[in-house]
PDB file of C-alpha atoms and ligand atoms in Angstrom:
ATOM      1  CA  UNK N  16      27.388  -1.607  11.013  1.00  0.00           C
ATOM      2  CA  UNK N  17      23.691  -1.455  11.767  1.00  0.00           C
ATOM      3  CA  UNK N  18      21.341   0.219   9.334  1.00  0.00           C
ATOM      4  CA  UNK N  19      19.018   2.925  10.724  1.00  0.00           C
ATOM      5  CA  UNK N  20      15.462   1.726  11.105  1.00  0.00           C
ATOM      6  CA  UNK N  21      13.340   2.817   8.169  1.00  0.00           C
ATOM      7  CA  UNK N  22      10.599   5.249   9.061  1.00  0.00           C
ATOM      8  CA  UNK N  23       7.381   4.192   7.371  1.00  0.00           C
ATOM      9  CA  UNK N  24       4.383   6.402   6.654  1.00  0.00           C
ATOM     10  CA  UNK N  25       1.143   4.561   5.913  1.00  0.00           C
ATOM     11  CA  UNK N  26      -1.717   6.258   4.070  1.00  0.00           C
ATOM     12  CA  UNK N  27      -5.174   4.824   4.682  1.00  0.00           C
ATOM     13  CA  UNK N  28      -8.824   5.634   4.083  1.00  0.00           C
ATOM     14  CA  UNK N  29     -10.629   2.739   5.724  1.00  0.00           C
ATOM     15  CA  UNK N  30     -10.438  -0.558   7.536  1.00  0.00           C
ATOM     16  CA  UNK N  31      -6.651  -0.782   7.643  1.00  0.00           C
ATOM     17  CA  UNK N  32      -6.131  -4.550   7.662  1.00  0.00           C
ATOM     18  CA  UNK N  33      -2.996  -4.108   5.545  1.00  0.00           C
ATOM     19  CA  UNK N  34      -1.849  -1.398   7.955  1.00  0.00           C
ATOM     20  CA  UNK N  35      -2.397  -3.938  10.760  1.00  0.00           C
ATOM     21  CA  UNK N  36      -0.212  -6.474   8.959  1.00  0.00           C
ATOM     22  CA  UNK N  37       2.558  -3.864   8.658  1.00  0.00           C
ATOM     23  CA  UNK N  38       2.207  -2.820  12.309  1.00  0.00           C
ATOM     24  CA  UNK N  39       2.361  -6.463  13.427  1.00  0.00           C
ATOM     25  CA  UNK N  40       5.443  -7.301  11.373  1.00  0.00           C
ATOM     26  CA  UNK N  41       7.210  -4.119  12.499  1.00  0.00           C
ATOM     27  CA  UNK N  42       6.365  -4.931  16.132  1.00  0.00           C
ATOM     28  CA  UNK N  43       7.707  -8.495  15.923  1.00  0.00           C
ATOM     29  CA  UNK N  44      10.883  -7.320  14.193  1.00  0.00           C
ATOM     30  CA  UNK N  45      10.254  -8.956  10.810  1.00  0.00           C
ATOM     31  CA  UNK N  46      10.256  -5.495   9.232  1.00  0.00           C
ATOM     32  CA  UNK N  47      13.382  -3.575  10.305  1.00  0.00           C
ATOM     33  CA  UNK N  48      11.467  -0.329  10.444  1.00  0.00           C
ATOM     34  CA  UNK N  49       8.812   1.492  12.383  1.00  0.00           C
ATOM     35  CA  UNK N  50       5.481   2.983  11.449  1.00  0.00           C
ATOM     36  CA  UNK N  51       6.316   6.642  12.068  1.00  0.00           C
ATOM     37  CA  UNK N  52       2.976   8.051  10.909  1.00  0.00           C
ATOM     38  CA  UNK N  53      -0.444   6.777   9.896  1.00  0.00           C
ATOM     39  CA  UNK N  54      -2.190   9.357   7.781  1.00  0.00           C
ATOM     40  CA  UNK N  55      -5.871   9.156   6.909  1.00  0.00           C
ATOM     41  CA  UNK N  56      -7.998  11.383   4.712  1.00  0.00           C
ATOM     42  CA  UNK N  57     -11.033  10.282   6.749  1.00  0.00           C
ATOM     43  CA  UNK N  58     -11.383  10.878  10.467  1.00  0.00           C
ATOM     44  CA  UNK N  59     -13.567   7.778  10.948  1.00  0.00           C
ATOM     45  CA  UNK N  60     -11.185   5.334   9.253  1.00  0.00           C
ATOM     46  CA  UNK N  61     -10.989   2.240  11.456  1.00  0.00           C
ATOM     47  CA  UNK N  62      -7.286   1.994  10.667  1.00  0.00           C
ATOM     48  CA  UNK N  63      -6.678   5.024  12.908  1.00  0.00           C
ATOM     49  CA  UNK N  64      -7.908   2.963  15.860  1.00  0.00           C
ATOM     50  CA  UNK N  65      -5.536   0.141  14.903  1.00  0.00           C
ATOM     51  CA  UNK N  66      -2.650   2.630  14.788  1.00  0.00           C
ATOM     52  CA  UNK N  67      -3.511   4.103  18.189  1.00  0.00           C
ATOM     53  CA  UNK N  68      -3.698   0.617  19.746  1.00  0.00           C
ATOM     54  CA  UNK N  69      -0.259  -0.128  18.327  1.00  0.00           C
ATOM     55  CA  UNK N  70       1.117   3.169  19.643  1.00  0.00           C
ATOM     56  CA  UNK N  71       1.812   4.586  16.180  1.00  0.00           C
ATOM     57  CA  UNK N  72       1.393   8.350  15.621  1.00  0.00           C
ATOM     58  CA  UNK N  73      -1.677   9.321  13.591  1.00  0.00           C
ATOM     59  CA  UNK N  74      -2.869  12.340  11.663  1.00  0.00           C
ATOM     60  CA  UNK N  75      -6.000  13.168   9.711  1.00  0.00           C
ATOM     61  CA  UNK N  76      -5.802  15.372   6.633  1.00  0.00           C
ATOM     62  CA  UNK N  77      -9.276  15.667   5.164  1.00  0.00           C
ATOM     63  CA  UNK N  78      -9.206  16.101   1.410  1.00  0.00           C
ATOM     64  CA  UNK N  79     -12.492  17.981   1.668  1.00  0.00           C
ATOM     65  CA  UNK N  80     -10.707  20.799   3.498  1.00  0.00           C
ATOM     66  CA  UNK N  81      -8.516  21.627   0.500  1.00  0.00           C
ATOM     67  CA  UNK N  82      -9.475  23.501  -2.670  1.00  0.00           C
ATOM     68  CA  UNK N  83      -7.300  21.387  -4.994  1.00  0.00           C
ATOM     69  CA  UNK N  84      -5.577  18.015  -5.128  1.00  0.00           C
ATOM     70  CA  UNK N  85      -2.266  19.861  -5.221  1.00  0.00           C
ATOM     71  CA  UNK N  86      -2.988  21.690  -1.970  1.00  0.00           C
ATOM     72  CA  UNK N  87      -4.127  18.463  -0.287  1.00  0.00           C
ATOM     73  CA  UNK N  88      -1.043  16.577  -1.442  1.00  0.00           C
ATOM     74  CA  UNK N  89       1.260  19.405  -0.346  1.00  0.00           C
ATOM     75  CA  UNK N  90      -0.151  19.026   3.163  1.00  0.00           C
ATOM     76  CA  UNK N  91       0.386  15.253   3.041  1.00  0.00           C
ATOM     77  CA  UNK N  92       4.004  15.746   1.974  1.00  0.00           C
ATOM     78  CA  UNK N  93       4.517  18.247   4.781  1.00  0.00           C
ATOM     79  CA  UNK N  94       3.117  15.802   7.361  1.00  0.00           C
ATOM     80  CA  UNK N  95       5.213  12.908   6.063  1.00  0.00           C
ATOM     81  CA  UNK N  96       8.372  15.017   5.963  1.00  0.00           C
ATOM     82  CA  UNK N  97       7.583  16.285   9.452  1.00  0.00           C
ATOM     83  CA  UNK N  98       7.591  12.674  10.633  1.00  0.00           C
ATOM     84  CA  UNK N  99      10.882  12.088   8.728  1.00  0.00           C
ATOM     85  CA  UNK N 100       9.308   9.319   6.690  1.00  0.00           C
ATOM     86  CA  UNK N 101      11.613   7.335   4.374  1.00  0.00           C
ATOM     87  CA  UNK N 102       9.019   5.027   2.823  1.00  0.00           C
ATOM     88  CA  UNK N 103       5.363   5.738   2.016  1.00  0.00           C
ATOM     89  CA  UNK N 104       2.983   2.760   1.967  1.00  0.00           C
ATOM     90  CA  UNK N 105      -0.441   3.193   0.413  1.00  0.00           C
ATOM     91  CA  UNK N 106      -2.821   0.804   2.148  1.00  0.00           C
ATOM     92  CA  UNK N 107      -6.345   1.299   0.917  1.00  0.00           C
ATOM     93  CA  UNK N 108      -5.804   5.032   0.402  1.00  0.00           C
ATOM     94  CA  UNK N 109      -8.624   6.092  -1.890  1.00  0.00           C
ATOM     95  CA  UNK N 110      -7.166   9.282  -3.362  1.00  0.00           C
ATOM     96  CA  UNK N 111      -5.135   9.609  -6.542  1.00  0.00           C
ATOM     97  CA  UNK N 112      -1.788  11.227  -5.809  1.00  0.00           C
ATOM     98  CA  UNK N 113      -0.501  14.169  -7.829  1.00  0.00           C
ATOM     99  CA  UNK N 114       2.824  14.123  -9.722  1.00  0.00           C
ATOM    100  CA  UNK N 115       4.227  16.556  -7.127  1.00  0.00           C
ATOM    101  CA  UNK N 116       3.599  14.030  -4.331  1.00  0.00           C
ATOM    102  CA  UNK N 117       5.151  11.229  -6.357  1.00  0.00           C
ATOM    103  CA  UNK N 118       8.220  13.337  -7.136  1.00  0.00           C
ATOM    104  CA  UNK N 119       8.594  14.196  -3.437  1.00  0.00           C
ATOM    105  CA  UNK N 120       8.983  10.493  -2.612  1.00  0.00           C
ATOM    106  CA  UNK N 121      10.281   9.198  -5.946  1.00  0.00           C
ATOM    107  CA  UNK N 122      11.059   5.463  -5.766  1.00  0.00           C
ATOM    108  CA  UNK N 123       9.899   5.375  -2.155  1.00  0.00           C
ATOM    109  CA  UNK N 124       6.149   4.788  -2.487  1.00  0.00           C
ATOM    110  CA  UNK N 125       4.629   1.309  -2.413  1.00  0.00           C
ATOM    111  CA  UNK N 126       1.039   0.257  -3.055  1.00  0.00           C
ATOM    112  CA  UNK N 127      -0.912  -2.977  -2.628  1.00  0.00           C
ATOM    113  CA  UNK N 128      -3.420  -3.815  -5.321  1.00  0.00           C
ATOM    114  CA  UNK N 129      -5.944  -6.680  -5.095  1.00  0.00           C
ATOM    115  CA  UNK N 130      -5.340  -8.203  -8.554  1.00  0.00           C
ATOM    116  CA  UNK N 131      -2.497  -9.560 -10.656  1.00  0.00           C
ATOM    117  CA  UNK N 132      -1.425  -6.373 -12.430  1.00  0.00           C
ATOM    118  CA  UNK N 133      -1.483  -5.339 -15.202  1.00  0.00           C
ATOM    119  CA  UNK N 134      -4.882  -7.079 -15.174  1.00  0.00           C
ATOM    120  CA  UNK N 135      -7.738  -5.213 -13.502  1.00  0.00           C
ATOM    121  CA  UNK N 136      -6.220  -1.885 -12.408  1.00  0.00           C
ATOM    122  CA  UNK N 137      -8.325   0.781 -10.721  1.00  0.00           C
ATOM    123  CA  UNK N 138     -11.154   0.349  -8.254  1.00  0.00           C
ATOM    124  CA  UNK N 139     -13.114  -2.842  -7.452  1.00  0.00           C
ATOM    125  CA  UNK N 140     -10.350  -5.044  -8.856  1.00  0.00           C
ATOM    126  CA  UNK N 141     -11.692  -8.169  -7.118  1.00  0.00           C
ATOM    127  CA  UNK N 142     -15.119  -7.633  -8.710  1.00  0.00           C
ATOM    128  CA  UNK N 143     -13.577  -6.900 -12.096  1.00  0.00           C
ATOM    129  CA  UNK N 144     -11.708 -10.231 -11.971  1.00  0.00           C
ATOM    130  CA  UNK N 145     -14.698 -12.156 -10.603  1.00  0.00           C
ATOM    131  CA  UNK N 146     -17.052 -10.769 -13.259  1.00  0.00           C
ATOM    132  CA  UNK N 147     -14.539 -11.396 -16.050  1.00  0.00           C
ATOM    133  CA  UNK N 148     -14.405 -15.087 -15.191  1.00  0.00           C
ATOM    134  CA  UNK N 149     -10.643 -15.501 -14.767  1.00  0.00           C
ATOM    135  CA  UNK N 150      -9.450 -18.747 -13.120  1.00  0.00           C
ATOM    136  CA  UNK N 151      -6.648 -16.990 -11.270  1.00  0.00           C
ATOM    137  CA  UNK N 152      -6.298 -13.538  -9.778  1.00  0.00           C
ATOM    138  CA  UNK N 153      -4.266 -12.329  -6.816  1.00  0.00           C
ATOM    139  CA  UNK N 154      -2.426  -9.424  -5.266  1.00  0.00           C
ATOM    140  CA  UNK N 155       0.418  -7.153  -6.360  1.00  0.00           C
ATOM    141  CA  UNK N 156       2.803  -4.911  -4.455  1.00  0.00           C
ATOM    142  CA  UNK N 157       4.277  -2.273  -6.735  1.00  0.00           C
ATOM    143  CA  UNK N 158       6.135   0.999  -6.652  1.00  0.00           C
ATOM    144  CA  UNK N 159       3.902   3.949  -7.421  1.00  0.00           C
ATOM    145  CA  UNK N 160       4.472   6.034 -10.510  1.00  0.00           C
ATOM    146  CA  UNK N 161       2.260   8.662 -12.107  1.00  0.00           C
ATOM    147  CA  UNK N 162      -0.118   6.143 -13.708  1.00  0.00           C
ATOM    148  CA  UNK N 163      -2.925   4.237 -12.027  1.00  0.00           C
ATOM    149  CA  UNK N 164      -1.478   0.948 -10.723  1.00  0.00           C
ATOM    150  CA  UNK N 165       1.237   0.987 -13.395  1.00  0.00           C
ATOM    151  CA  UNK N 166       4.507   1.183 -11.425  1.00  0.00           C
ATOM    152  CA  UNK N 167       7.274  -1.445 -11.267  1.00  0.00           C
ATOM    153  CA  UNK N 168       6.133  -4.686  -9.621  1.00  0.00           C
ATOM    154  CA  UNK N 169       7.844  -5.900  -6.443  1.00  0.00           C
ATOM    155  CA  UNK N 170       5.904  -9.039  -5.459  1.00  0.00           C
ATOM    156  CA  UNK N 171       2.788 -10.867  -6.605  1.00  0.00           C
ATOM    157  CA  UNK N 172       0.749 -13.734  -5.215  1.00  0.00           C
ATOM    158  CA  UNK N 173      -1.687 -15.755  -7.283  1.00  0.00           C
ATOM    159  CA  UNK N 174      -5.058 -16.845  -5.920  1.00  0.00           C
ATOM    160  CA  UNK N 175      -7.412 -19.348  -7.601  1.00  0.00           C
ATOM    161  CA  UNK N 176     -11.004 -18.468  -8.361  1.00  0.00           C
ATOM    162  CA  UNK N 177     -12.981 -21.518  -7.221  1.00  0.00           C
ATOM    163  CA  UNK N 178     -16.285 -22.682  -8.729  1.00  0.00           C
ATOM    164  CA  UNK N 179     -18.167 -22.131  -5.469  1.00  0.00           C
ATOM    165  CA  UNK N 180     -16.727 -18.642  -4.910  1.00  0.00           C
ATOM    166  CA  UNK N 181     -18.761 -15.540  -4.469  1.00  0.00           C
ATOM    167  CA  UNK N 182     -17.141 -12.110  -4.493  1.00  0.00           C
ATOM    168  CA  UNK N 183     -16.832 -12.044  -0.711  1.00  0.00           C
ATOM    169  CA  UNK N 184     -15.015 -15.386  -0.456  1.00  0.00           C
ATOM    170  CA  UNK N 185     -12.697 -14.495  -3.303  1.00  0.00           C
ATOM    171  CA  UNK N 186     -11.908 -11.080  -1.791  1.00  0.00           C
ATOM    172  CA  UNK N 187     -11.090 -12.681   1.565  1.00  0.00           C
ATOM    173  CA  UNK N 188      -8.697 -15.132  -0.105  1.00  0.00           C
ATOM    174  CA  UNK N 189      -6.962 -12.257  -1.903  1.00  0.00           C
ATOM    175  CA  UNK N 190      -6.771 -10.183   1.278  1.00  0.00           C
ATOM    176  CA  UNK N 191      -5.012 -13.011   3.137  1.00  0.00           C
ATOM    177  CA  UNK N 192      -2.302 -12.945   0.450  1.00  0.00           C
ATOM    178  CA  UNK N 193      -2.092  -9.140   0.637  1.00  0.00           C
ATOM    179  CA  UNK N 194      -1.341  -9.427   4.338  1.00  0.00           C
ATOM    180  CA  UNK N 195       1.499 -11.817   3.529  1.00  0.00           C
ATOM    181  CA  UNK N 196       3.185 -10.080   0.580  1.00  0.00           C
ATOM    182  CA  UNK N 197       2.880  -6.441   1.646  1.00  0.00           C
ATOM    183  CA  UNK N 198       4.964  -6.841   4.811  1.00  0.00           C
ATOM    184  CA  UNK N 199       7.388  -9.008   2.839  1.00  0.00           C
ATOM    185  CA  UNK N 200       7.879  -6.260   0.221  1.00  0.00           C
ATOM    186  CA  UNK N 201       8.267  -3.621   2.934  1.00  0.00           C
ATOM    187  CA  UNK N 202      10.841  -5.810   4.680  1.00  0.00           C
ATOM    188  CA  UNK N 203      12.850  -6.061   1.432  1.00  0.00           C
ATOM    189  CA  UNK N 204      12.673  -2.282   0.978  1.00  0.00           C
ATOM    190  CA  UNK N 205      13.786  -1.651   4.564  1.00  0.00           C
ATOM    191  CA  UNK N 206      16.668  -4.075   4.108  1.00  0.00           C
ATOM    192  CA  UNK N 207      17.785  -2.011   1.096  1.00  0.00           C
ATOM    193  CA  UNK N 208      17.270  -4.963  -1.234  1.00  0.00           C
ATOM    194  CA  UNK N 209      14.982  -3.436  -3.890  1.00  0.00           C
ATOM    195  CA  UNK N 210      16.467  -1.828  -7.000  1.00  0.00           C
ATOM    196  CA  UNK N 211      14.213  -0.253  -9.601  1.00  0.00           C
ATOM    197  CA  UNK N 212      15.672  -0.883 -13.053  1.00  0.00           C
ATOM    198  CA  UNK N 213      13.330   0.648 -15.611  1.00  0.00           C
ATOM    199  CA  UNK N 214      10.058  -1.289 -15.478  1.00  0.00           C
ATOM    200  CA  UNK N 215      11.588  -4.028 -13.372  1.00  0.00           C
ATOM    201  CA  UNK N 216      12.473  -4.393  -9.743  1.00  0.00           C
ATOM    202  CA  UNK N 217      15.540  -6.410  -8.915  1.00  0.00           C
ATOM    203  CA  UNK N 218      15.576  -8.114  -5.513  1.00  0.00           C
ATOM    204  CA  UNK N 219      19.122  -8.250  -4.179  1.00  0.00           C
ATOM    205  CA  UNK N 220      20.293 -11.359  -2.306  1.00  0.00           C
TER     206      UNK N 220
HETATM  207  C1  GRF W  16      -7.109  -3.742  -0.114  1.00  0.00           C
HETATM  208  O1  GRF W  16      -7.883  -4.652  -0.850  1.00  0.00           O
HETATM  209  C2  GRF W  16      -6.005  -3.184  -0.963  1.00  0.00           C
HETATM  210  O2  GRF W  16      -5.508  -4.097  -1.887  1.00  0.00           O
HETATM  211  C3  GRF W  16      -6.683  -2.046  -1.662  1.00  0.00           C
HETATM  212  O3  GRF W  16      -7.546  -1.500  -0.704  1.00  0.00           O
HETATM  213  C4  GRF W  16      -7.907  -2.491   0.253  1.00  0.00           C
HETATM  214  C5  GRF W  16      -7.530  -1.963   1.594  1.00  0.00           C
HETATM  215  O4  GRF W  16      -7.961  -2.797   2.626  1.00  0.00           O
HETATM  216  N1  GRF W  16      -5.702  -1.116  -2.182  1.00  0.00           N
HETATM  217  P1  GRF W  16      -7.497  -2.509   4.118  1.00  0.00           P
HETATM  218  O5  GRF W  16      -7.934  -1.098   4.465  1.00  0.00           O
HETATM  219  O6  GRF W  16      -6.012  -2.677   4.161  1.00  0.00           O
HETATM  220  O7  GRF W  16      -8.206  -3.526   4.939  1.00  0.00           O
END
């Protein structure tokens, strides 16, 4: 029996290199799913261009056009449901989602964060880690809950901070790991192999 291909919605605000990694791995069949919608809150996000080149449907929902976060999120949910999205991937989406959005896709929202959570949540995580002086940092893929970067962790990759690093070099090393573990986590989700058990995620064989 073949499983239906998972329909993935990707939310972006900018460059979209993680989106590109997902598009590439869906195109080569590594991810048994398809990017059914790329949604940006900014019309000039470069990721929209990447989506168009890959033939993925795009939409822009500008947060500035809505009076409240709730109204903005309701429109996002409508667009994602309209595209029959099963899995929502946040990929550099710079808006905090409301509880109503999270409930609408409970257990079906993933995020990539450029640090080893629970260290350095929030914005500028690479800079936070660099300035703190840690020897290791990395990247985390996690399910999204109502906190900021607090949901159950799916995969992590550790990255060394080298003596000669500046913030740019360190960020590039982290990003390379993001591009590896995000598609891997999405593949596991699409294969039905992720089980959320309280704070933990079990990966089924
Ligand atoms: C990445 O560093 C990701 O971890 C963070 O936002 C950045 C997005 O980069 N959430 P890109 O748009 O995927 O290139």
